[in-house]
């Protein structure tokens, strides 16, 4: 008995698409912070990061890994699923 291998092909993603997607995530992070009533400084303190970290994320100058996004979600009173759902909704609205 053999196993059938399957290949999944992912089309290359353009730099403009990546930048657009990072800007959308930055917007969701900023909106989540503002809805939570937090300043950049307050969010940074909750995350144990400098204020410049939050600023760079919100300006799209710094990408996030999943644990960082989860920490931001929790610091703003959301779950990771909720923040990703907001991100997906924003991307879909822009199509």
Tab-separated table of C-alpha atoms in Angstrom:
chain	number	residue	atom	x	y	z
A	1	UNK	CA	0.000	0.000	0.000
A	2	UNK	CA	1.391	3.348	-0.981
A	3	UNK	CA	0.526	6.844	-0.054
A	4	UNK	CA	-0.497	9.344	-2.653
A	5	UNK	CA	1.334	12.598	-2.364
A	6	UNK	CA	-0.444	15.794	-3.081
A	7	UNK	CA	1.094	19.142	-3.741
A	8	UNK	CA	-0.418	22.457	-2.912
A	9	UNK	CA	0.646	25.371	-5.048
A	10	UNK	CA	0.487	28.853	-3.650
A	11	UNK	CA	0.678	31.671	-6.130
A	12	UNK	CA	3.260	34.321	-5.333
A	13	UNK	CA	1.908	37.305	-3.451
A	14	UNK	CA	2.838	40.732	-4.746
A	15	UNK	CA	4.567	43.259	-2.523
A	16	UNK	CA	1.647	45.647	-2.965
A	17	UNK	CA	-0.754	42.978	-1.673
A	18	UNK	CA	1.451	42.326	1.342
A	19	UNK	CA	1.676	46.057	2.117
A	20	UNK	CA	-2.088	46.454	1.731
A	21	UNK	CA	-2.687	43.535	4.088
A	22	UNK	CA	-0.256	44.907	6.695
A	23	UNK	CA	-1.991	48.293	6.510
A	24	UNK	CA	-5.331	46.563	7.104
A	25	UNK	CA	-3.950	44.725	10.128
A	26	UNK	CA	-2.469	47.974	11.431
A	27	UNK	CA	-5.887	49.602	11.091
A	28	UNK	CA	-7.551	46.780	13.036
A	29	UNK	CA	-4.954	47.056	15.807
A	30	UNK	CA	-5.466	50.824	16.058
A	31	UNK	CA	-9.276	50.507	16.064
A	32	UNK	CA	-9.142	47.768	18.704
A	33	UNK	CA	-6.938	49.938	20.911
A	34	UNK	CA	-9.180	52.974	20.485
A	35	UNK	CA	-12.393	51.013	21.169
A	36	UNK	CA	-10.747	49.641	24.316
A	37	UNK	CA	-10.097	53.255	25.370
A	38	UNK	CA	-6.338	52.774	25.513
A	39	UNK	CA	-3.566	55.124	24.486
A	40	UNK	CA	-0.529	53.755	22.695
A	41	UNK	CA	1.382	54.102	25.943
A	42	UNK	CA	-1.226	52.150	27.913
A	43	UNK	CA	-1.342	49.345	25.362
A	44	UNK	CA	2.451	49.205	25.288
A	45	UNK	CA	2.529	48.925	29.074
A	46	UNK	CA	0.048	46.029	29.005
A	47	UNK	CA	2.250	44.311	26.419
A	48	UNK	CA	5.514	45.016	28.232
A	49	UNK	CA	6.777	46.828	25.142
A	50	UNK	CA	7.859	50.405	24.447
A	51	UNK	CA	5.315	52.852	23.027
A	52	UNK	CA	7.346	52.900	19.815
A	53	UNK	CA	6.423	49.230	19.253
A	54	UNK	CA	2.713	50.089	19.191
A	55	UNK	CA	3.355	53.119	17.003
A	56	UNK	CA	5.325	51.065	14.472
A	57	UNK	CA	2.628	48.372	14.382
A	58	UNK	CA	-0.141	50.933	13.878
A	59	UNK	CA	1.821	52.693	11.135
A	60	UNK	CA	2.458	49.418	9.323
A	61	UNK	CA	6.206	49.703	9.898
A	62	UNK	CA	6.387	46.502	11.918
A	63	UNK	CA	4.837	43.136	11.209
A	64	UNK	CA	3.441	40.939	13.963
A	65	UNK	CA	3.795	37.269	14.697
A	66	UNK	CA	0.822	35.286	15.997
A	67	UNK	CA	1.789	35.451	19.701
A	68	UNK	CA	2.181	39.237	19.450
A	69	UNK	CA	-1.192	39.600	17.730
A	70	UNK	CA	-2.777	37.393	20.393
A	71	UNK	CA	-1.264	39.553	23.145
A	72	UNK	CA	-2.624	42.703	21.495
A	73	UNK	CA	-6.049	41.109	21.145
A	74	UNK	CA	-6.156	40.128	24.809
A	75	UNK	CA	-4.833	43.518	25.945
A	76	UNK	CA	-7.698	45.193	24.071
A	77	UNK	CA	-10.336	42.810	25.428
A	78	UNK	CA	-10.613	40.641	22.326
A	79	UNK	CA	-9.719	37.087	21.454
A	80	UNK	CA	-7.332	36.219	18.664
A	81	UNK	CA	-10.291	34.892	16.669
A	82	UNK	CA	-12.156	38.184	17.064
A	83	UNK	CA	-9.236	40.316	15.917
A	84	UNK	CA	-8.545	38.029	12.931
A	85	UNK	CA	-12.259	38.093	12.051
A	86	UNK	CA	-12.168	41.904	12.024
A	87	UNK	CA	-9.042	41.787	9.848
A	88	UNK	CA	-10.678	39.388	7.372
A	89	UNK	CA	-13.827	41.530	7.241
A	90	UNK	CA	-11.755	44.613	6.449
A	91	UNK	CA	-9.830	42.796	3.705
A	92	UNK	CA	-13.056	41.453	2.194
A	93	UNK	CA	-14.645	44.908	2.267
A	94	UNK	CA	-11.717	46.284	0.268
A	95	UNK	CA	-12.021	43.763	-2.566
